[in-house]
mmCIF file of C-alpha atoms in Angstrom:
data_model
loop_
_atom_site.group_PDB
_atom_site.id
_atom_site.type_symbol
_atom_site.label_atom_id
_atom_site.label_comp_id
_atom_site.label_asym_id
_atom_site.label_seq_id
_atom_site.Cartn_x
_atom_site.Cartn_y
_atom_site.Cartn_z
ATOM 1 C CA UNK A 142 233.263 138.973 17.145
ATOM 2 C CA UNK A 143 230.996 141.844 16.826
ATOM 3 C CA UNK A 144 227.284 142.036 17.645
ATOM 4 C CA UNK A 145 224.927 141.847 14.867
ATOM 5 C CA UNK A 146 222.903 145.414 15.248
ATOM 6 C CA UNK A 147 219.320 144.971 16.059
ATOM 7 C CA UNK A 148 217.432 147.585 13.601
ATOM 8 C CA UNK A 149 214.216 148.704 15.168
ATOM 9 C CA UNK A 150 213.455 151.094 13.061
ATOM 10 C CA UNK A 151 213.649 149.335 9.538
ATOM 11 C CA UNK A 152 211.946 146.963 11.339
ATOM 12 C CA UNK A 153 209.017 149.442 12.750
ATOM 13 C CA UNK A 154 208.925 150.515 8.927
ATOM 14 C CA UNK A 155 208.030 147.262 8.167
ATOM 15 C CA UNK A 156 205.500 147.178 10.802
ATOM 16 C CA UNK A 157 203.660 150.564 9.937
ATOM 17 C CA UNK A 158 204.361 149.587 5.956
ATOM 18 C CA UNK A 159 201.933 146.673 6.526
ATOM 19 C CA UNK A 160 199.746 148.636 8.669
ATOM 20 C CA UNK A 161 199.311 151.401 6.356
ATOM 21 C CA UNK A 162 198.333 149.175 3.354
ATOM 22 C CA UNK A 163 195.627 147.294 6.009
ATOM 23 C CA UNK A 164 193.959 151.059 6.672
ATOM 24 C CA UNK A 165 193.940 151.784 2.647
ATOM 25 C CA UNK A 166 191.960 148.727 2.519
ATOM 26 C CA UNK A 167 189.520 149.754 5.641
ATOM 27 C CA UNK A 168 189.560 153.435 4.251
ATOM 28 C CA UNK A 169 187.755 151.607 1.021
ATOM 29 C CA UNK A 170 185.107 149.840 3.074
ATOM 30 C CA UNK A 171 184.330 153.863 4.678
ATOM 31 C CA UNK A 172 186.488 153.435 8.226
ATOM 32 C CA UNK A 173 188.914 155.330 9.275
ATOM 33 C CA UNK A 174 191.005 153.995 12.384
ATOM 34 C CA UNK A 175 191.397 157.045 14.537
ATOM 35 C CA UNK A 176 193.417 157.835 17.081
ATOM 36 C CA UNK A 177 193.172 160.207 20.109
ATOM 37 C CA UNK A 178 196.754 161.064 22.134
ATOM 38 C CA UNK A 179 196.544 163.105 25.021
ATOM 39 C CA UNK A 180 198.947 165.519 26.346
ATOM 40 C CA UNK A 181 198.958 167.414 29.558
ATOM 41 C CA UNK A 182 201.260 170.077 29.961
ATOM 42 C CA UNK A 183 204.910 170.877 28.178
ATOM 43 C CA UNK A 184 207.260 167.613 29.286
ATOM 44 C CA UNK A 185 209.903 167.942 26.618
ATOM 45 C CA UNK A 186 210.284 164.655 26.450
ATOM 46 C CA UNK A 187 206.233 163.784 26.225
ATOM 47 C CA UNK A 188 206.022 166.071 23.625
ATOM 48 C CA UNK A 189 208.826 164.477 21.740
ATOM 49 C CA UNK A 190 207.599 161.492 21.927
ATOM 50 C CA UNK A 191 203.879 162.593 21.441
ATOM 51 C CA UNK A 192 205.335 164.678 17.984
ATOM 52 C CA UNK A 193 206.521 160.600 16.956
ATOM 53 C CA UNK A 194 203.836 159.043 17.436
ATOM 54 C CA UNK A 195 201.464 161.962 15.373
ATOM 55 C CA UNK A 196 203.971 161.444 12.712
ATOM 56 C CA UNK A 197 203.404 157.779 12.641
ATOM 57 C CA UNK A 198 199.446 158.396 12.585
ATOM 58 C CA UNK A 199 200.102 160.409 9.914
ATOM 59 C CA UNK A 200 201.875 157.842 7.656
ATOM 60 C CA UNK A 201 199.665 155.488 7.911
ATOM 61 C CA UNK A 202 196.842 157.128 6.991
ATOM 62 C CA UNK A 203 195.109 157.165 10.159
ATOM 63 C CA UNK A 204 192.857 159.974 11.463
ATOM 64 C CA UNK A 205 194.827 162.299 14.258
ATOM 65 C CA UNK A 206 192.211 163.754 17.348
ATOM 66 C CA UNK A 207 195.062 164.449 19.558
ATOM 67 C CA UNK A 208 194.594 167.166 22.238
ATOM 68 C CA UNK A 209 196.907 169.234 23.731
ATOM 69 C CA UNK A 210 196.071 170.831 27.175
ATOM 70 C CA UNK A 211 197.964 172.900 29.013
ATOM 71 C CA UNK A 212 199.451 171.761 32.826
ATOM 72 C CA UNK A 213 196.537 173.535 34.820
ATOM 73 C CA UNK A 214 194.257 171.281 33.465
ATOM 74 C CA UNK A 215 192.265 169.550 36.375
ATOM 75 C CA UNK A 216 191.978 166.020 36.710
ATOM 76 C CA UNK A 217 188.219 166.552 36.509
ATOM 77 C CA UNK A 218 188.441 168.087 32.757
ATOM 78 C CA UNK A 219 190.852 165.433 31.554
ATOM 79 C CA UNK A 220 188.204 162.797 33.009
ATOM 80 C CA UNK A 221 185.525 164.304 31.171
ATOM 81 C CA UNK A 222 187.218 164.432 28.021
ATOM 82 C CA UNK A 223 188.043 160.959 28.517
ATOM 83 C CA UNK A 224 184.562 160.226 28.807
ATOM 84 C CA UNK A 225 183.933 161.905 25.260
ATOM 85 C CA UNK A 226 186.604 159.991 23.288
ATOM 86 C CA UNK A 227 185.070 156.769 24.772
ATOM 87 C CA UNK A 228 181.386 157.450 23.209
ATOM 88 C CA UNK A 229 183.074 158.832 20.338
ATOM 89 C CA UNK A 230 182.112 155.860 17.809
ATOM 90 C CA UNK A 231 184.861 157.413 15.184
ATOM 91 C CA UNK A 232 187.735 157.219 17.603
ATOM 92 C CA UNK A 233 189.207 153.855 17.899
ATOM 93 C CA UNK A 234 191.861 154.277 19.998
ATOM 94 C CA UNK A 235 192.611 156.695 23.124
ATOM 95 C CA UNK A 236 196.360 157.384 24.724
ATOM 96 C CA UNK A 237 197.050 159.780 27.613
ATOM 97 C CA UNK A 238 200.613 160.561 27.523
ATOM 98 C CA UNK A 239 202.548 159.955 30.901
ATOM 99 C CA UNK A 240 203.595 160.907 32.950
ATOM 100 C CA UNK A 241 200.947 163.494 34.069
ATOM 101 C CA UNK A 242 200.881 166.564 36.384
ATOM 102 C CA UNK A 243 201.363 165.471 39.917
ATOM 103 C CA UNK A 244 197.862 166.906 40.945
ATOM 104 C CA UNK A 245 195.940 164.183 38.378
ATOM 105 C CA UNK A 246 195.669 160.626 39.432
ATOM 106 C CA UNK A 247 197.983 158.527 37.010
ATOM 107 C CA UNK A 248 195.755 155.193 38.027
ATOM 108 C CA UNK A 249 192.737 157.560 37.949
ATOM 109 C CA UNK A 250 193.043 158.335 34.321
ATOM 110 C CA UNK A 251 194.361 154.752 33.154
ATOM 111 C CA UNK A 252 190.825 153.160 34.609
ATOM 112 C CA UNK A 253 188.716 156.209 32.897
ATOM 113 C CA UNK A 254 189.778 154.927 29.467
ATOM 114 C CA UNK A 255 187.761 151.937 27.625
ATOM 115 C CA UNK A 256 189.380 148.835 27.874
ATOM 116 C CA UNK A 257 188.531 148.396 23.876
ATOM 117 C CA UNK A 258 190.042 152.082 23.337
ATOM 118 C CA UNK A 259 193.066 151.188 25.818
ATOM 119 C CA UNK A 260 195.557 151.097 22.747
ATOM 120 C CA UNK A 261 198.518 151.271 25.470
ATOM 121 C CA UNK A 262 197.320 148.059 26.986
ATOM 122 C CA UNK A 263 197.327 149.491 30.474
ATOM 123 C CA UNK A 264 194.223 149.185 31.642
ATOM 124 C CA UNK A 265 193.737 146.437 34.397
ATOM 125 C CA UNK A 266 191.000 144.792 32.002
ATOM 126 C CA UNK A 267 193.872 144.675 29.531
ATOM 127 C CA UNK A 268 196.905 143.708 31.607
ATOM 128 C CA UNK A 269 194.623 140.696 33.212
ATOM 129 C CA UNK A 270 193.552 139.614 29.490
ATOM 130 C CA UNK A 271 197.700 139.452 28.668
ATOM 131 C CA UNK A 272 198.041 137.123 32.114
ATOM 132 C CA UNK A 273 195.501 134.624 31.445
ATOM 133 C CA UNK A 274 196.261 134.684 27.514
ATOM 134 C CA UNK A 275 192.931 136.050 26.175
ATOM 135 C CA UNK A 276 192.169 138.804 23.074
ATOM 136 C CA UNK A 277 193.282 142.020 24.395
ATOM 137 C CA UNK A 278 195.653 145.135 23.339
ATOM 138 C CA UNK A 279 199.081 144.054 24.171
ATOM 139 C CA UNK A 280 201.310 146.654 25.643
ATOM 140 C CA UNK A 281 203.118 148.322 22.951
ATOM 141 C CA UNK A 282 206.892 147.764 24.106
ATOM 142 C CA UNK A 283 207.263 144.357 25.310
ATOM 143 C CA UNK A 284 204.999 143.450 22.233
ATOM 144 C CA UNK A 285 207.209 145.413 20.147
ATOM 145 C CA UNK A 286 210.588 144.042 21.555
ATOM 146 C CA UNK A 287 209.009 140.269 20.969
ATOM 147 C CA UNK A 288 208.033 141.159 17.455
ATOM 148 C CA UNK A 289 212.125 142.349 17.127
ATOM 149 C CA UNK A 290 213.234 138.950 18.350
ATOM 150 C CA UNK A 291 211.265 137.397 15.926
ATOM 151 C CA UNK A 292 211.597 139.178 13.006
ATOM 152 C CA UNK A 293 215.239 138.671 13.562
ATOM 153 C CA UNK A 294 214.997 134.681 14.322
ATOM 154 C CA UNK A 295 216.197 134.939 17.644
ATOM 155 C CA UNK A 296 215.237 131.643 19.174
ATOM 156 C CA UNK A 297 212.894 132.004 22.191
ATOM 157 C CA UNK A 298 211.752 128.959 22.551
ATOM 158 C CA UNK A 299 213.314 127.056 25.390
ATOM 159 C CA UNK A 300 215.497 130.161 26.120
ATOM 160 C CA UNK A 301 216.567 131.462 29.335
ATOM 161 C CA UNK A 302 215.294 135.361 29.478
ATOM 162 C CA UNK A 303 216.563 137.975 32.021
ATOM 163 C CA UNK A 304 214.477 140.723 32.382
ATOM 164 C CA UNK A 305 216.566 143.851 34.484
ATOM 165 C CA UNK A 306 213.468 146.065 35.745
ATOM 166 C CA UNK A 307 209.978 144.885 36.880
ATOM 167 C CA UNK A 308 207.907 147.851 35.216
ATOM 168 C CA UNK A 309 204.346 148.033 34.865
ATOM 169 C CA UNK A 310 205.092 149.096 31.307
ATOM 170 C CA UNK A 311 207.937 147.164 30.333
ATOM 171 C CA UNK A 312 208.843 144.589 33.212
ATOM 172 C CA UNK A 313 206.252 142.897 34.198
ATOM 173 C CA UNK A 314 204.109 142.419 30.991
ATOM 174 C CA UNK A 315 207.018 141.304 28.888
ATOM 175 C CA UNK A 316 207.717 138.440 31.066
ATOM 176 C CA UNK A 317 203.995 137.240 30.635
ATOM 177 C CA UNK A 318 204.385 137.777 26.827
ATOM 178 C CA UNK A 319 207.409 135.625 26.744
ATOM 179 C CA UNK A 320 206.029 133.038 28.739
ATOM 180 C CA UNK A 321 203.405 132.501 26.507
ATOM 181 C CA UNK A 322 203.550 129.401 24.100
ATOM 182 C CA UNK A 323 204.130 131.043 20.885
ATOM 183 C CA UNK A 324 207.520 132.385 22.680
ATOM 184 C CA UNK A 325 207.927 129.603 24.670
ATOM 185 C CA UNK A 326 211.092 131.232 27.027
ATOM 186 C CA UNK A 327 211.601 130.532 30.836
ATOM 187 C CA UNK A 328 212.004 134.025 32.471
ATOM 188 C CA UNK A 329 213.386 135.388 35.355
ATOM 189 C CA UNK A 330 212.892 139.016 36.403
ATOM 190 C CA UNK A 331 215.420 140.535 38.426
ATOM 191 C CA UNK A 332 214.859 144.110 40.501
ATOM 192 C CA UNK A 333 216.805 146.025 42.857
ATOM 193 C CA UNK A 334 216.232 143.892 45.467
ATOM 194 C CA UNK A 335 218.332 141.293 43.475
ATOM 195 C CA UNK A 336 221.308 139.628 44.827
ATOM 196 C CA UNK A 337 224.071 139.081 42.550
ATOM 197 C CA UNK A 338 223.111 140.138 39.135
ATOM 198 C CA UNK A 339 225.830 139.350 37.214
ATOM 199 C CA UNK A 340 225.522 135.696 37.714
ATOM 200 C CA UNK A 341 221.557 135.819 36.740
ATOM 201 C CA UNK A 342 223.034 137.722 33.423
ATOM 202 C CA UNK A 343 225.736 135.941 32.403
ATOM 203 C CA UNK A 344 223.329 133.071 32.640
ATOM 204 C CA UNK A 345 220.908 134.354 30.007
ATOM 205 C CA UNK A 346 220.333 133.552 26.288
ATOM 206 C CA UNK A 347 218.527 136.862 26.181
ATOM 207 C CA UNK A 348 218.870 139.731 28.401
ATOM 208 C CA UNK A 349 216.592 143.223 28.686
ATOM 209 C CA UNK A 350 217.436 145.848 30.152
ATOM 210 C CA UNK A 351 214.369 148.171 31.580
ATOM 211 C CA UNK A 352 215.817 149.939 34.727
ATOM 212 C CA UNK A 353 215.773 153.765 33.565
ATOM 213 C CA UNK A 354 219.650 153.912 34.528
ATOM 214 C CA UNK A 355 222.880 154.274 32.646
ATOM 215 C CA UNK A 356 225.274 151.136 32.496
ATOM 216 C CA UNK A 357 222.809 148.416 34.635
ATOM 217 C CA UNK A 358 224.477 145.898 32.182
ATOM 218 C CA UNK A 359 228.152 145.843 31.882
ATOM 219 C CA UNK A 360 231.110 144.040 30.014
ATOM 220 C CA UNK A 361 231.386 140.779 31.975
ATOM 221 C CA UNK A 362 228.078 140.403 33.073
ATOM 222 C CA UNK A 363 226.191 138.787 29.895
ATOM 223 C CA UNK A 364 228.116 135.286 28.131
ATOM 224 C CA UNK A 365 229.392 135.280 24.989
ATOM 225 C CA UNK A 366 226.774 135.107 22.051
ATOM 226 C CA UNK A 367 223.808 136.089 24.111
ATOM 227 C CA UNK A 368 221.137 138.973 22.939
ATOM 228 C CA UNK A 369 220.843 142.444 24.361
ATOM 229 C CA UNK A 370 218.154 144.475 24.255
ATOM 230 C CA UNK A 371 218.302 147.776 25.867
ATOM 231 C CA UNK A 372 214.851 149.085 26.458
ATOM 232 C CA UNK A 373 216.334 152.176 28.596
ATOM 233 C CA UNK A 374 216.264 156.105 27.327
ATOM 234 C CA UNK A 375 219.218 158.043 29.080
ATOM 235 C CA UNK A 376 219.906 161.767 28.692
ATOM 236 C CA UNK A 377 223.640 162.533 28.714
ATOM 237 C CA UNK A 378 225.512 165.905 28.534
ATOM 238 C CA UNK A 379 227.449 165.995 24.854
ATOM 239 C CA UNK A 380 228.900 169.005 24.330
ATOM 240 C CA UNK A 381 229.258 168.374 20.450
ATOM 241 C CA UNK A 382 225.456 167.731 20.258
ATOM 242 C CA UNK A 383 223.082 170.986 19.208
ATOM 243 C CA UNK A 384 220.942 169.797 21.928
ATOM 244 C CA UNK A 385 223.574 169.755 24.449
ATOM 245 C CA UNK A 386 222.727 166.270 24.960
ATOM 246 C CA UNK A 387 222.887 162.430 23.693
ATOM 247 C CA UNK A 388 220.401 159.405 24.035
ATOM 248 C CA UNK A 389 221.989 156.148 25.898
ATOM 249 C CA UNK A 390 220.471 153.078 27.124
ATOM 250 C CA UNK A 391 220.322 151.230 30.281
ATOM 251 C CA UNK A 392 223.688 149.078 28.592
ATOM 252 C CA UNK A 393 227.237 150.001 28.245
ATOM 253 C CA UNK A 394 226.839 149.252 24.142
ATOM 254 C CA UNK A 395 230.236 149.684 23.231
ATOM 255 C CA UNK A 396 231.463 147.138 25.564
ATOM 256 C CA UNK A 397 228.718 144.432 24.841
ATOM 257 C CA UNK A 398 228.927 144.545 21.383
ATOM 258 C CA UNK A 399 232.323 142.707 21.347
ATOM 259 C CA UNK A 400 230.637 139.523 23.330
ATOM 260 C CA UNK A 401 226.932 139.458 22.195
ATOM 261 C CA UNK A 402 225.383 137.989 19.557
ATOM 262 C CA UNK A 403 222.702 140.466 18.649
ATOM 263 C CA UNK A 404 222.250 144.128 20.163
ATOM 264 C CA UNK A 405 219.963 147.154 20.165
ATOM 265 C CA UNK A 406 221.373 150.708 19.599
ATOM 266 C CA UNK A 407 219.701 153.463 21.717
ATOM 267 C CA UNK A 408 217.943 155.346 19.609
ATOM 268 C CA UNK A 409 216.685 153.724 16.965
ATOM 269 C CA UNK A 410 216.055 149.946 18.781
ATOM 270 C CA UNK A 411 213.278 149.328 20.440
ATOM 271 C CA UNK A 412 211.863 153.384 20.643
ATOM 272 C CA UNK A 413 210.660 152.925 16.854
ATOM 273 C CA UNK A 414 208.788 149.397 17.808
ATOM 274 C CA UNK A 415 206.571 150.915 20.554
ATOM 275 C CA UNK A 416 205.390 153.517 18.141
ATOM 276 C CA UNK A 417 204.984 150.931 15.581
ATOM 277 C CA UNK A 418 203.114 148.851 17.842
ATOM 278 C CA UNK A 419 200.627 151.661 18.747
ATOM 279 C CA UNK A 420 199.530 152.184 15.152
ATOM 280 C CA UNK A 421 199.294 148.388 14.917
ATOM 281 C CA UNK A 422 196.932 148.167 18.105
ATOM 282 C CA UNK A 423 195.134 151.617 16.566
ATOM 283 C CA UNK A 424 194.615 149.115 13.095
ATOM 284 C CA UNK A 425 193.403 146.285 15.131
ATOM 285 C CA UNK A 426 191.006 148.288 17.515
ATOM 286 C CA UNK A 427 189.001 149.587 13.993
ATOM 287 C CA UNK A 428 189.599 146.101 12.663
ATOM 288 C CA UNK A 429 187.446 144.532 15.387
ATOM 289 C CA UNK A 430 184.884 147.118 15.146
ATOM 290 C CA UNK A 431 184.602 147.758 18.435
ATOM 291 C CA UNK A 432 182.539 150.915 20.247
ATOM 292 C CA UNK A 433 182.155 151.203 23.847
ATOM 293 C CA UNK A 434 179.233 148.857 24.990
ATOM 294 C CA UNK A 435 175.686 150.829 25.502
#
């Protein structure tokens, strides 16, 4: 048997497909869902991932106020221009790209933003809206993985979910998601504090993998026909690569793929989806037609 491959990004096209037909249809009625990313200093990786995510604004139709500034910038300047964005009635949604110079305060910044501008869903006003199950932007990865699982027809209800990393970003927030009713799945979160892994894993119906290093899931440690998803972004020499590099995931893919039922390929699983799902929260923040409260 051989794992069916989990596409995330002809699903994400599907995602920003829809969402660019919902802004033609707000661009008629004379809004324009805007979008403001942030980015301190020259991370090659931020600004790979910041160049995506402009792209994606871009396709859909949305309205780009992204700022580049460069690494000396203090934390007192990137607060202020926080401040702006958030009485800035034409900018829905506001982003600051992490992770940030070590002399700016990462919670610092994440509190500045408007909760109803917080398009990451990271905001504490946010995150505690996703734990008791009220309106709120959902984080854009674990919303984007359970969007995956159901546009493929994974079964979640009743299933037994391992979750390998306990994340602010991914960890943590995708176990409430999946908890909730329309998902339905009991979850267990394991860290590196966890005792015997393999035994959680193999145990699992579903099992993500969020650590941030190579191979955390192995041959022999999920059962046959279970679902991998491999949230993790590796960096790996490659000598036949232009870059000198390749992308892997937190999963050894090539061994899995002979025992699971579904998989995710790193890239082009669940990177697409969280881009996706930031254009999507972008739509829904104009949609509401909210400003910052007076």
């Amino acid at each position: 048997m051989s794992a069916v491959l989990i596409d995330g990004k002809a699903i994400a096209t599907e995602v920003k497909s829809d969402v660019a037909e919902k802004v033609r249809v707000l661009k008629e009625k004379g809004i324009i869902p805007c979008l403001a990313v942030i980015l301190v200093g020259e991370n090659p990786a931020s600004v790979s991932y910041v160049t995506g995510k402009r792209k994606a604004l871009t396709e859909a139709g949305m309205a780009d106020r992204s700022v580049v500034l460069p690494e000396s910038t203090s934390e007192e300047e990137l607060l202020k221009l926080i401040s702006e964005l958030n009485e800035d009635k034409s900018v829905h949604g506001i982003l600051v790209q992490l992770p940030l110079p070590k002399h700016i305060n990462e919670e610092k910044v994440i509190n500045a933003i408007c909760p109803e501008k917080d398009v990451d869903g990271f905001h504490p006003v946010n995150v505690g809206r996703l734990m008791i199950g009220t309106k709120g932007f959902l984080p854009c990865t674990p919303h984007g993985i359970c969007v995956m699982l159901k546009k493929m027809g994974i079964k979640t209800d009743g299933a037994n979910v391992v979750i390998v990393g306990r994340s602010n970003i991914v960890g943590k927030p995708l176990a409430m998601l999946l908890t909730r009713r329309e998902y339905n799945a009991t979850v267990t979160i394991c860290h590196t504090g966890t005792k015997n892994l393999s035994e959680i894993t193999k145990q699992a119906d579903i099992v993500i993998a969020a650590t941030g290093h190579l191979h955390t899931i192995t041959k022999g440690m999920i059962k046959e026909g279970a679902t991998v998803i491999d949230v993790g972004v590796n960096r790996i020499p490659d000598s036949t690569k232009k870059s000198g590099f390749r992308l892997v995931g937190d999963t050894d893919f090539d061994d899995l793929k002979e025992t699971a039922a579904y998989i995710t390929p790193v890239p082009g699983g669940v990177g697409p989806m969280t881009i996706a799902m930031l254009i999507y929260n972008t739509l829904e923040s104009a949609e509401r037609g909210l400003t910052v409260s007076q």
